[in-house]
mmCIF file with all atom_site columns, C-alpha atoms and ligand atoms in Angstrom:
data_model
loop_
_atom_site.group_PDB
_atom_site.id
_atom_site.type_symbol
_atom_site.label_atom_id
_atom_site.label_alt_id
_atom_site.label_comp_id
_atom_site.label_asym_id
_atom_site.label_entity_id
_atom_site.label_seq_id
_atom_site.pdbx_PDB_ins_code
_atom_site.Cartn_x
_atom_site.Cartn_y
_atom_site.Cartn_z
_atom_site.occupancy
_atom_site.B_iso_or_equiv
_atom_site.pdbx_formal_charge
_atom_site.auth_seq_id
_atom_site.auth_comp_id
_atom_site.auth_asym_id
_atom_site.auth_atom_id
_atom_site.pdbx_PDB_model_num
ATOM   1   C  CA  . UNK J 1 1   ? 1.069   17.670  15.830  1.00 84.00 ? 1   UNK J CA  1
ATOM   2   C  CA  . UNK J 1 2   ? -1.620  15.232  14.846  1.00 96.00 ? 2   UNK J CA  1
ATOM   3   C  CA  . UNK J 1 3   ? -1.088  13.304  11.634  1.00 98.00 ? 3   UNK J CA  1
ATOM   4   C  CA  . UNK J 1 4   ? -3.234  14.449  8.714   1.00 98.00 ? 4   UNK J CA  1
ATOM   5   C  CA  . UNK J 1 5   ? -5.048  12.554  6.016   1.00 98.00 ? 5   UNK J CA  1
ATOM   6   C  CA  . UNK J 1 6   ? -2.891  13.231  2.930   1.00 97.00 ? 6   UNK J CA  1
ATOM   7   C  CA  . UNK J 1 7   ? -4.440  15.067  -0.016  1.00 97.00 ? 7   UNK J CA  1
ATOM   8   C  CA  . UNK J 1 8   ? -4.433  12.996  -3.181  1.00 97.00 ? 8   UNK J CA  1
ATOM   9   C  CA  . UNK J 1 9   ? -2.544  14.352  -6.184  1.00 95.00 ? 9   UNK J CA  1
ATOM   10  C  CA  . UNK J 1 10  ? -5.471  13.364  -8.439  1.00 97.00 ? 10  UNK J CA  1
ATOM   11  C  CA  . UNK J 1 11  ? -9.263  13.530  -8.190  1.00 98.00 ? 11  UNK J CA  1
ATOM   12  C  CA  . UNK J 1 12  ? -11.430 10.623  -7.053  1.00 98.00 ? 12  UNK J CA  1
ATOM   13  C  CA  . UNK J 1 13  ? -12.618 10.008  -10.622 1.00 98.00 ? 13  UNK J CA  1
ATOM   14  C  CA  . UNK J 1 14  ? -9.132  10.285  -12.185 1.00 97.00 ? 14  UNK J CA  1
ATOM   15  C  CA  . UNK J 1 15  ? -8.533  6.516   -12.098 1.00 97.00 ? 15  UNK J CA  1
ATOM   16  C  CA  . UNK J 1 16  ? -11.759 5.643   -13.928 1.00 96.00 ? 16  UNK J CA  1
ATOM   17  C  CA  . UNK J 1 17  ? -12.578 3.255   -15.483 1.00 95.00 ? 17  UNK J CA  1
ATOM   18  C  CA  . UNK J 1 18  ? -9.990  1.131   -13.644 1.00 96.00 ? 18  UNK J CA  1
ATOM   19  C  CA  . UNK J 1 19  ? -10.824 2.233   -10.111 1.00 97.00 ? 19  UNK J CA  1
ATOM   20  C  CA  . UNK J 1 20  ? -14.208 3.885   -9.693  1.00 97.00 ? 20  UNK J CA  1
ATOM   21  C  CA  . UNK J 1 21  ? -14.740 7.293   -8.091  1.00 98.00 ? 21  UNK J CA  1
ATOM   22  C  CA  . UNK J 1 22  ? -17.122 6.054   -5.387  1.00 98.00 ? 22  UNK J CA  1
ATOM   23  C  CA  . UNK J 1 23  ? -14.678 3.425   -4.138  1.00 98.00 ? 23  UNK J CA  1
ATOM   24  C  CA  . UNK J 1 24  ? -11.881 6.015   -4.152  1.00 98.00 ? 24  UNK J CA  1
ATOM   25  C  CA  . UNK J 1 25  ? -13.987 8.526   -2.231  1.00 98.00 ? 25  UNK J CA  1
ATOM   26  C  CA  . UNK J 1 26  ? -15.078 6.097   0.490   1.00 98.00 ? 26  UNK J CA  1
ATOM   27  C  CA  . UNK J 1 27  ? -11.671 4.443   0.730   1.00 98.00 ? 27  UNK J CA  1
ATOM   28  C  CA  . UNK J 1 28  ? -9.852  7.757   1.159   1.00 98.00 ? 28  UNK J CA  1
ATOM   29  C  CA  . UNK J 1 29  ? -12.338 9.989   2.984   1.00 98.00 ? 29  UNK J CA  1
ATOM   30  C  CA  . UNK J 1 30  ? -13.823 7.301   5.265   1.00 98.00 ? 30  UNK J CA  1
ATOM   31  C  CA  . UNK J 1 31  ? -11.474 4.325   5.688   1.00 98.00 ? 31  UNK J CA  1
ATOM   32  C  CA  . UNK J 1 32  ? -8.164  6.177   5.555   1.00 98.00 ? 32  UNK J CA  1
ATOM   33  C  CA  . UNK J 1 33  ? -9.595  9.020   7.642   1.00 98.00 ? 33  UNK J CA  1
ATOM   34  C  CA  . UNK J 1 34  ? -10.636 6.514   10.325  1.00 98.00 ? 34  UNK J CA  1
ATOM   35  C  CA  . UNK J 1 35  ? -7.151  4.958   10.465  1.00 98.00 ? 35  UNK J CA  1
ATOM   36  C  CA  . UNK J 1 36  ? -5.720  8.467   10.746  1.00 98.00 ? 36  UNK J CA  1
ATOM   37  C  CA  . UNK J 1 37  ? -8.089  9.434   13.582  1.00 98.00 ? 37  UNK J CA  1
ATOM   38  C  CA  . UNK J 1 38  ? -7.548  6.223   15.533  1.00 98.00 ? 38  UNK J CA  1
ATOM   39  C  CA  . UNK J 1 39  ? -3.770  6.448   15.091  1.00 98.00 ? 39  UNK J CA  1
ATOM   40  C  CA  . UNK J 1 40  ? -3.854  9.995   16.478  1.00 98.00 ? 40  UNK J CA  1
ATOM   41  C  CA  . UNK J 1 41  ? -6.123  8.906   19.342  1.00 98.00 ? 41  UNK J CA  1
ATOM   42  C  CA  . UNK J 1 42  ? -3.630  6.186   20.337  1.00 98.00 ? 42  UNK J CA  1
ATOM   43  C  CA  . UNK J 1 43  ? -0.693  8.621   20.234  1.00 98.00 ? 43  UNK J CA  1
ATOM   44  C  CA  . UNK J 1 44  ? -2.605  11.083  22.459  1.00 98.00 ? 44  UNK J CA  1
ATOM   45  C  CA  . UNK J 1 45  ? -1.773  8.723   25.315  1.00 98.00 ? 45  UNK J CA  1
ATOM   46  C  CA  . UNK J 1 46  ? 1.957   9.177   24.620  1.00 98.00 ? 46  UNK J CA  1
ATOM   47  C  CA  . UNK J 1 47  ? 2.100   12.590  22.895  1.00 97.00 ? 47  UNK J CA  1
ATOM   48  C  CA  . UNK J 1 48  ? 5.905   12.565  22.639  1.00 97.00 ? 48  UNK J CA  1
ATOM   49  C  CA  . UNK J 1 49  ? 5.471   9.934   19.899  1.00 98.00 ? 49  UNK J CA  1
ATOM   50  C  CA  . UNK J 1 50  ? 3.865   12.530  17.602  1.00 98.00 ? 50  UNK J CA  1
ATOM   51  C  CA  . UNK J 1 51  ? 7.440   13.735  17.039  1.00 97.00 ? 51  UNK J CA  1
ATOM   52  C  CA  . UNK J 1 52  ? 8.413   10.433  15.451  1.00 97.00 ? 52  UNK J CA  1
ATOM   53  C  CA  . UNK J 1 53  ? 7.795   9.614   11.807  1.00 97.00 ? 53  UNK J CA  1
ATOM   54  C  CA  . UNK J 1 54  ? 5.016   6.991   11.659  1.00 98.00 ? 54  UNK J CA  1
ATOM   55  C  CA  . UNK J 1 55  ? 7.275   4.758   9.541   1.00 97.00 ? 55  UNK J CA  1
ATOM   56  C  CA  . UNK J 1 56  ? 9.941   4.821   12.245  1.00 97.00 ? 56  UNK J CA  1
ATOM   57  C  CA  . UNK J 1 57  ? 7.433   3.733   14.892  1.00 98.00 ? 57  UNK J CA  1
ATOM   58  C  CA  . UNK J 1 58  ? 6.510   0.727   12.741  1.00 98.00 ? 58  UNK J CA  1
ATOM   59  C  CA  . UNK J 1 59  ? 10.154  -0.228  12.133  1.00 97.00 ? 59  UNK J CA  1
ATOM   60  C  CA  . UNK J 1 60  ? 10.578  -1.272  15.755  1.00 96.00 ? 60  UNK J CA  1
ATOM   61  C  CA  . UNK J 1 61  ? 7.217   -2.029  17.296  1.00 97.00 ? 61  UNK J CA  1
ATOM   62  C  CA  . UNK J 1 62  ? 8.856   -3.428  20.463  1.00 97.00 ? 62  UNK J CA  1
ATOM   63  C  CA  . UNK J 1 63  ? 9.700   0.183   21.382  1.00 96.00 ? 63  UNK J CA  1
ATOM   64  C  CA  . UNK J 1 64  ? 6.049   1.287   21.270  1.00 98.00 ? 64  UNK J CA  1
ATOM   65  C  CA  . UNK J 1 65  ? 4.531   1.511   24.777  1.00 98.00 ? 65  UNK J CA  1
ATOM   66  C  CA  . UNK J 1 66  ? 2.586   -1.667  25.407  1.00 98.00 ? 66  UNK J CA  1
ATOM   67  C  CA  . UNK J 1 67  ? -0.762  0.030   26.099  1.00 98.00 ? 67  UNK J CA  1
ATOM   68  C  CA  . UNK J 1 68  ? -0.906  1.470   22.569  1.00 98.00 ? 68  UNK J CA  1
ATOM   69  C  CA  . UNK J 1 69  ? 1.291   -1.011  20.673  1.00 98.00 ? 69  UNK J CA  1
ATOM   70  C  CA  . UNK J 1 70  ? -1.464  -2.958  18.921  1.00 98.00 ? 70  UNK J CA  1
ATOM   71  C  CA  . UNK J 1 71  ? -3.393  0.250   18.147  1.00 98.00 ? 71  UNK J CA  1
ATOM   72  C  CA  . UNK J 1 72  ? -0.297  1.730   16.492  1.00 98.00 ? 72  UNK J CA  1
ATOM   73  C  CA  . UNK J 1 73  ? 0.333   -1.484  14.532  1.00 98.00 ? 73  UNK J CA  1
ATOM   74  C  CA  . UNK J 1 74  ? -3.306  -1.486  13.340  1.00 98.00 ? 74  UNK J CA  1
ATOM   75  C  CA  . UNK J 1 75  ? -4.087  2.199   12.802  1.00 98.00 ? 75  UNK J CA  1
ATOM   76  C  CA  . UNK J 1 76  ? -0.561  3.570   12.341  1.00 98.00 ? 76  UNK J CA  1
ATOM   77  C  CA  . UNK J 1 77  ? -0.071  0.699   9.882   1.00 98.00 ? 77  UNK J CA  1
ATOM   78  C  CA  . UNK J 1 78  ? -3.344  1.579   8.165   1.00 98.00 ? 78  UNK J CA  1
ATOM   79  C  CA  . UNK J 1 79  ? -2.285  5.219   8.000   1.00 98.00 ? 79  UNK J CA  1
ATOM   80  C  CA  . UNK J 1 80  ? 1.152   4.521   6.470   1.00 98.00 ? 80  UNK J CA  1
ATOM   81  C  CA  . UNK J 1 81  ? 0.018   1.690   4.170   1.00 98.00 ? 81  UNK J CA  1
ATOM   82  C  CA  . UNK J 1 82  ? -2.696  3.824   2.573   1.00 98.00 ? 82  UNK J CA  1
ATOM   83  C  CA  . UNK J 1 83  ? -0.301  6.760   2.144   1.00 98.00 ? 83  UNK J CA  1
ATOM   84  C  CA  . UNK J 1 84  ? 1.825   4.520   -0.056  1.00 97.00 ? 84  UNK J CA  1
ATOM   85  C  CA  . UNK J 1 85  ? -1.170  2.948   -1.778  1.00 98.00 ? 85  UNK J CA  1
ATOM   86  C  CA  . UNK J 1 86  ? -2.370  6.357   -3.088  1.00 98.00 ? 86  UNK J CA  1
ATOM   87  C  CA  . UNK J 1 87  ? 1.110   7.375   -4.159  1.00 97.00 ? 87  UNK J CA  1
ATOM   88  C  CA  . UNK J 1 88  ? 1.496   4.205   -6.144  1.00 96.00 ? 88  UNK J CA  1
ATOM   89  C  CA  . UNK J 1 89  ? -1.592  5.058   -8.233  1.00 97.00 ? 89  UNK J CA  1
ATOM   90  C  CA  . UNK J 1 90  ? -1.905  7.514   -11.098 1.00 95.00 ? 90  UNK J CA  1
ATOM   91  C  CA  . UNK J 1 91  ? -4.292  8.019   -13.985 1.00 93.00 ? 91  UNK J CA  1
ATOM   92  C  CA  . UNK J 1 92  ? -3.995  5.181   -16.505 1.00 79.00 ? 92  UNK J CA  1
ATOM   93  C  CA  . UNK J 1 93  ? -1.807  5.351   -19.548 1.00 76.00 ? 93  UNK J CA  1
ATOM   94  C  CA  . UNK J 1 94  ? -0.883  3.191   -22.506 1.00 72.00 ? 94  UNK J CA  1
ATOM   95  C  CA  . UNK J 1 95  ? 2.082   0.825   -22.176 1.00 73.00 ? 95  UNK J CA  1
ATOM   96  C  CA  . UNK J 1 96  ? 2.318   1.222   -18.447 1.00 84.00 ? 96  UNK J CA  1
ATOM   97  C  CA  . UNK J 1 97  ? 5.487   -0.639  -17.468 1.00 91.00 ? 97  UNK J CA  1
ATOM   98  C  CA  . UNK J 1 98  ? 8.434   -0.058  -15.134 1.00 95.00 ? 98  UNK J CA  1
ATOM   99  C  CA  . UNK J 1 99  ? 11.558  1.510   -16.586 1.00 93.00 ? 99  UNK J CA  1
ATOM   100 C  CA  . UNK J 1 100 ? 15.229  2.003   -15.785 1.00 94.00 ? 100 UNK J CA  1
ATOM   101 C  CA  . UNK J 1 101 ? 16.682  0.816   -12.475 1.00 94.00 ? 101 UNK J CA  1
ATOM   102 C  CA  . UNK J 1 102 ? 13.352  -0.609  -11.351 1.00 96.00 ? 102 UNK J CA  1
ATOM   103 C  CA  . UNK J 1 103 ? 12.913  -2.731  -14.480 1.00 97.00 ? 103 UNK J CA  1
ATOM   104 C  CA  . UNK J 1 104 ? 16.484  -3.950  -14.080 1.00 96.00 ? 104 UNK J CA  1
ATOM   105 C  CA  . UNK J 1 105 ? 15.885  -4.949  -10.441 1.00 96.00 ? 105 UNK J CA  1
ATOM   106 C  CA  . UNK J 1 106 ? 12.628  -6.705  -11.379 1.00 97.00 ? 106 UNK J CA  1
ATOM   107 C  CA  . UNK J 1 107 ? 14.334  -8.625  -14.188 1.00 97.00 ? 107 UNK J CA  1
ATOM   108 C  CA  . UNK J 1 108 ? 17.167  -9.669  -11.865 1.00 96.00 ? 108 UNK J CA  1
ATOM   109 C  CA  . UNK J 1 109 ? 14.786  -10.834 -9.152  1.00 97.00 ? 109 UNK J CA  1
ATOM   110 C  CA  . UNK J 1 110 ? 11.994  -12.416 -11.217 1.00 98.00 ? 110 UNK J CA  1
ATOM   111 C  CA  . UNK J 1 111 ? 13.544  -13.059 -14.665 1.00 97.00 ? 111 UNK J CA  1
ATOM   112 C  CA  . UNK J 1 112 ? 11.107  -10.776 -16.478 1.00 97.00 ? 112 UNK J CA  1
ATOM   113 C  CA  . UNK J 1 113 ? 8.407   -8.182  -15.876 1.00 97.00 ? 113 UNK J CA  1
ATOM   114 C  CA  . UNK J 1 114 ? 5.745   -10.592 -17.168 1.00 97.00 ? 114 UNK J CA  1
ATOM   115 C  CA  . UNK J 1 115 ? 6.884   -13.263 -14.731 1.00 98.00 ? 115 UNK J CA  1
ATOM   116 C  CA  . UNK J 1 116 ? 6.943   -10.760 -11.871 1.00 98.00 ? 116 UNK J CA  1
ATOM   117 C  CA  . UNK J 1 117 ? 3.426   -9.661  -12.755 1.00 97.00 ? 117 UNK J CA  1
ATOM   118 C  CA  . UNK J 1 118 ? 2.190   -13.261 -12.736 1.00 98.00 ? 118 UNK J CA  1
ATOM   119 C  CA  . UNK J 1 119 ? 3.771   -14.050 -9.358  1.00 98.00 ? 119 UNK J CA  1
ATOM   120 C  CA  . UNK J 1 120 ? 2.537   -10.795 -7.804  1.00 98.00 ? 120 UNK J CA  1
ATOM   121 C  CA  . UNK J 1 121 ? -0.982  -11.266 -9.197  1.00 98.00 ? 121 UNK J CA  1
ATOM   122 C  CA  . UNK J 1 122 ? -1.160  -14.846 -7.874  1.00 98.00 ? 122 UNK J CA  1
ATOM   123 C  CA  . UNK J 1 123 ? 0.061   -13.761 -4.470  1.00 98.00 ? 123 UNK J CA  1
ATOM   124 C  CA  . UNK J 1 124 ? -2.502  -10.936 -4.242  1.00 98.00 ? 124 UNK J CA  1
ATOM   125 C  CA  . UNK J 1 125 ? -5.326  -13.141 -5.604  1.00 97.00 ? 125 UNK J CA  1
ATOM   126 C  CA  . UNK J 1 126 ? -4.691  -16.051 -3.246  1.00 96.00 ? 126 UNK J CA  1
ATOM   127 C  CA  . UNK J 1 127 ? -3.869  -14.184 -0.032  1.00 94.00 ? 127 UNK J CA  1
ATOM   128 C  CA  . UNK J 1 128 ? -6.452  -15.325 2.489   1.00 93.00 ? 128 UNK J CA  1
ATOM   129 C  CA  . UNK J 1 129 ? -8.467  -12.653 4.273   1.00 94.00 ? 129 UNK J CA  1
ATOM   130 C  CA  . UNK J 1 130 ? -7.773  -8.934  4.586   1.00 97.00 ? 130 UNK J CA  1
ATOM   131 C  CA  . UNK J 1 131 ? -4.313  -7.569  3.965   1.00 98.00 ? 131 UNK J CA  1
ATOM   132 C  CA  . UNK J 1 132 ? -1.787  -6.258  1.496   1.00 98.00 ? 132 UNK J CA  1
ATOM   133 C  CA  . UNK J 1 133 ? 0.586   -7.633  -1.130  1.00 98.00 ? 133 UNK J CA  1
ATOM   134 C  CA  . UNK J 1 134 ? 3.925   -5.880  -1.484  1.00 98.00 ? 134 UNK J CA  1
ATOM   135 C  CA  . UNK J 1 135 ? 7.046   -5.611  -3.562  1.00 98.00 ? 135 UNK J CA  1
ATOM   136 C  CA  . UNK J 1 136 ? 9.838   -4.931  -1.069  1.00 98.00 ? 136 UNK J CA  1
ATOM   137 C  CA  . UNK J 1 137 ? 13.561  -4.548  -0.871  1.00 97.00 ? 137 UNK J CA  1
ATOM   138 C  CA  . UNK J 1 138 ? 15.611  -6.231  1.830   1.00 92.00 ? 138 UNK J CA  1
ATOM   139 C  CA  . UNK J 1 139 ? 18.280  -4.041  3.361   1.00 84.00 ? 139 UNK J CA  1
ATOM   140 C  CA  . UNK J 1 140 ? 21.767  -5.057  2.169   1.00 82.00 ? 140 UNK J CA  1
ATOM   141 C  CA  . UNK J 1 141 ? 20.363  -7.302  -0.558  1.00 86.00 ? 141 UNK J CA  1
ATOM   142 C  CA  . UNK J 1 142 ? 19.920  -6.400  -4.180  1.00 84.00 ? 142 UNK J CA  1
ATOM   143 C  CA  . UNK J 1 143 ? 17.006  -8.745  -4.780  1.00 91.00 ? 143 UNK J CA  1
ATOM   144 C  CA  . UNK J 1 144 ? 13.395  -7.699  -4.493  1.00 97.00 ? 144 UNK J CA  1
ATOM   145 C  CA  . UNK J 1 145 ? 10.818  -9.886  -2.761  1.00 97.00 ? 145 UNK J CA  1
ATOM   146 C  CA  . UNK J 1 146 ? 7.038   -10.255 -3.001  1.00 98.00 ? 146 UNK J CA  1
ATOM   147 C  CA  . UNK J 1 147 ? 5.249   -10.757 0.305   1.00 98.00 ? 147 UNK J CA  1
ATOM   148 C  CA  . UNK J 1 148 ? 1.769   -10.397 1.765   1.00 98.00 ? 148 UNK J CA  1
ATOM   149 C  CA  . UNK J 1 149 ? 0.857   -9.096  5.204   1.00 98.00 ? 149 UNK J CA  1
ATOM   150 C  CA  . UNK J 1 150 ? -2.386  -9.522  7.120   1.00 98.00 ? 150 UNK J CA  1
ATOM   151 C  CA  . UNK J 1 151 ? -4.611  -6.776  8.501   1.00 98.00 ? 151 UNK J CA  1
ATOM   152 C  CA  . UNK J 1 152 ? -2.608  -3.516  8.491   1.00 98.00 ? 152 UNK J CA  1
ATOM   153 C  CA  . UNK J 1 153 ? 0.769   -5.065  9.320   1.00 98.00 ? 153 UNK J CA  1
ATOM   154 C  CA  . UNK J 1 154 ? 3.634   -3.200  7.655   1.00 98.00 ? 154 UNK J CA  1
ATOM   155 C  CA  . UNK J 1 155 ? 6.672   -4.810  5.970   1.00 98.00 ? 155 UNK J CA  1
ATOM   156 C  CA  . UNK J 1 156 ? 8.691   -2.126  7.788   1.00 97.00 ? 156 UNK J CA  1
ATOM   157 C  CA  . UNK J 1 157 ? 8.179   -4.198  10.968  1.00 97.00 ? 157 UNK J CA  1
ATOM   158 C  CA  . UNK J 1 158 ? 9.965   -7.098  9.210   1.00 96.00 ? 158 UNK J CA  1
ATOM   159 C  CA  . UNK J 1 159 ? 12.937  -4.977  8.196   1.00 95.00 ? 159 UNK J CA  1
ATOM   160 C  CA  . UNK J 1 160 ? 11.730  -4.642  4.620   1.00 97.00 ? 160 UNK J CA  1
ATOM   161 C  CA  . UNK J 1 161 ? 11.335  -1.448  2.593   1.00 97.00 ? 161 UNK J CA  1
ATOM   162 C  CA  . UNK J 1 162 ? 8.105   -1.265  0.566   1.00 97.00 ? 162 UNK J CA  1
ATOM   163 C  CA  . UNK J 1 163 ? 8.499   -0.384  -3.117  1.00 97.00 ? 163 UNK J CA  1
ATOM   164 C  CA  . UNK J 1 164 ? 4.882   -0.830  -4.185  1.00 97.00 ? 164 UNK J CA  1
ATOM   165 C  CA  . UNK J 1 165 ? 1.698   -2.272  -2.761  1.00 98.00 ? 165 UNK J CA  1
ATOM   166 C  CA  . UNK J 1 166 ? -1.886  -3.276  -3.426  1.00 98.00 ? 166 UNK J CA  1
ATOM   167 C  CA  . UNK J 1 167 ? -4.624  -3.119  -0.811  1.00 98.00 ? 167 UNK J CA  1
ATOM   168 C  CA  . UNK J 1 168 ? -6.572  -6.378  -0.949  1.00 98.00 ? 168 UNK J CA  1
ATOM   169 C  CA  . UNK J 1 169 ? -9.099  -5.606  1.768   1.00 97.00 ? 169 UNK J CA  1
ATOM   170 C  CA  . UNK J 1 170 ? -12.595 -5.977  0.345   1.00 96.00 ? 170 UNK J CA  1
ATOM   171 C  CA  . UNK J 1 171 ? -13.252 -2.269  0.942   1.00 96.00 ? 171 UNK J CA  1
ATOM   172 C  CA  . UNK J 1 172 ? -10.720 -1.572  -1.838  1.00 97.00 ? 172 UNK J CA  1
ATOM   173 C  CA  . UNK J 1 173 ? -12.825 -3.266  -4.510  1.00 97.00 ? 173 UNK J CA  1
ATOM   174 C  CA  . UNK J 1 174 ? -16.157 -4.635  -3.271  1.00 96.00 ? 174 UNK J CA  1
ATOM   175 C  CA  . UNK J 1 175 ? -18.417 -1.813  -4.557  1.00 95.00 ? 175 UNK J CA  1
ATOM   176 C  CA  . UNK J 1 176 ? -17.353 -2.374  -8.137  1.00 96.00 ? 176 UNK J CA  1
ATOM   177 C  CA  . UNK J 1 177 ? -16.065 -5.935  -8.286  1.00 95.00 ? 177 UNK J CA  1
ATOM   178 C  CA  . UNK J 1 178 ? -17.859 -7.623  -5.334  1.00 95.00 ? 178 UNK J CA  1
ATOM   179 C  CA  . UNK J 1 179 ? -16.069 -10.934 -4.736  1.00 94.00 ? 179 UNK J CA  1
ATOM   180 C  CA  . UNK J 1 180 ? -14.015 -10.791 -7.954  1.00 95.00 ? 180 UNK J CA  1
ATOM   181 C  CA  . UNK J 1 181 ? -10.644 -9.797  -6.520  1.00 96.00 ? 181 UNK J CA  1
ATOM   182 C  CA  . UNK J 1 182 ? -8.621  -10.910 -9.603  1.00 96.00 ? 182 UNK J CA  1
ATOM   183 C  CA  . UNK J 1 183 ? -10.660 -8.451  -11.737 1.00 97.00 ? 183 UNK J CA  1
ATOM   184 C  CA  . UNK J 1 184 ? -9.716  -5.621  -9.352  1.00 98.00 ? 184 UNK J CA  1
ATOM   185 C  CA  . UNK J 1 185 ? -6.039  -6.596  -9.508  1.00 97.00 ? 185 UNK J CA  1
ATOM   186 C  CA  . UNK J 1 186 ? -6.094  -6.684  -13.308 1.00 96.00 ? 186 UNK J CA  1
ATOM   187 C  CA  . UNK J 1 187 ? -7.481  -3.119  -13.376 1.00 95.00 ? 187 UNK J CA  1
ATOM   188 C  CA  . UNK J 1 188 ? -5.071  -1.927  -10.696 1.00 96.00 ? 188 UNK J CA  1
ATOM   189 C  CA  . UNK J 1 189 ? -2.051  -2.727  -12.889 1.00 95.00 ? 189 UNK J CA  1
ATOM   190 C  CA  . UNK J 1 190 ? -3.327  -0.149  -15.402 1.00 94.00 ? 190 UNK J CA  1
ATOM   191 C  CA  . UNK J 1 191 ? -2.986  2.683   -12.908 1.00 96.00 ? 191 UNK J CA  1
ATOM   192 C  CA  . UNK J 1 192 ? 0.349   1.636   -11.386 1.00 95.00 ? 192 UNK J CA  1
ATOM   193 C  CA  . UNK J 1 193 ? 2.709   4.544   -10.787 1.00 96.00 ? 193 UNK J CA  1
ATOM   194 C  CA  . UNK J 1 194 ? 6.045   2.982   -11.736 1.00 95.00 ? 194 UNK J CA  1
ATOM   195 C  CA  . UNK J 1 195 ? 7.887   6.280   -11.437 1.00 94.00 ? 195 UNK J CA  1
ATOM   196 C  CA  . UNK J 1 196 ? 6.981   6.352   -7.741  1.00 95.00 ? 196 UNK J CA  1
ATOM   197 C  CA  . UNK J 1 197 ? 8.139   2.755   -7.255  1.00 96.00 ? 197 UNK J CA  1
ATOM   198 C  CA  . UNK J 1 198 ? 11.455  3.555   -8.932  1.00 96.00 ? 198 UNK J CA  1
ATOM   199 C  CA  . UNK J 1 199 ? 11.892  6.580   -6.654  1.00 95.00 ? 199 UNK J CA  1
ATOM   200 C  CA  . UNK J 1 200 ? 11.297  4.389   -3.564  1.00 95.00 ? 200 UNK J CA  1
ATOM   201 C  CA  . UNK J 1 201 ? 13.748  1.778   -4.835  1.00 96.00 ? 201 UNK J CA  1
ATOM   202 C  CA  . UNK J 1 202 ? 16.441  4.444   -5.215  1.00 94.00 ? 202 UNK J CA  1
ATOM   203 C  CA  . UNK J 1 203 ? 15.854  5.624   -1.634  1.00 92.00 ? 203 UNK J CA  1
ATOM   204 C  CA  . UNK J 1 204 ? 15.811  2.080   -0.182  1.00 89.00 ? 204 UNK J CA  1
HETATM 205 MN MN1 . LIG D 2 .   ? -7.777  0.113   2.475   1.00 83.29 ? 1   LIG D MN1 1
#
């Protein structure tokens, strides 16, 4: 069974004014659709791999047949990364901060939420080129880590479990913010879905 572009749980204009409807529409219906199609096209060459969860393929890329390995890393990565990106967004609300177990883990790892936000924002602002910035959990360790990956590389391939992520490819912000990536990041915090991040932390 071919992998499908996920339906969003909100409309393209639901994240306005923080993320504009046009960017959302193109990002989801064009960019994410293309990753989905190219991921499926790669798997067509080894159809038995459709049975595997995309995340599991990315966890051990050495097991992917060599002729499609880079295509799966690129387009399978793009497919999975965007799935999480959409889930970690929700319409903006006042006082949007993490709660409960997630807040506790953030405080333990980064002293405070404000400090975490500063480190994460710097990382995402300064990351060179196209990629993603992530909050991840290391297996068997309580502490959370902030990392960036290039292109569509997934933290799953480094043995890390993603808790939240921001897409810092220009296609995620260029229409509205042009070259002003920090402005995009500042707006993105307003539509962060902390409940989803807490759920992922509990499963990690
Ligand atoms: Mn993208």
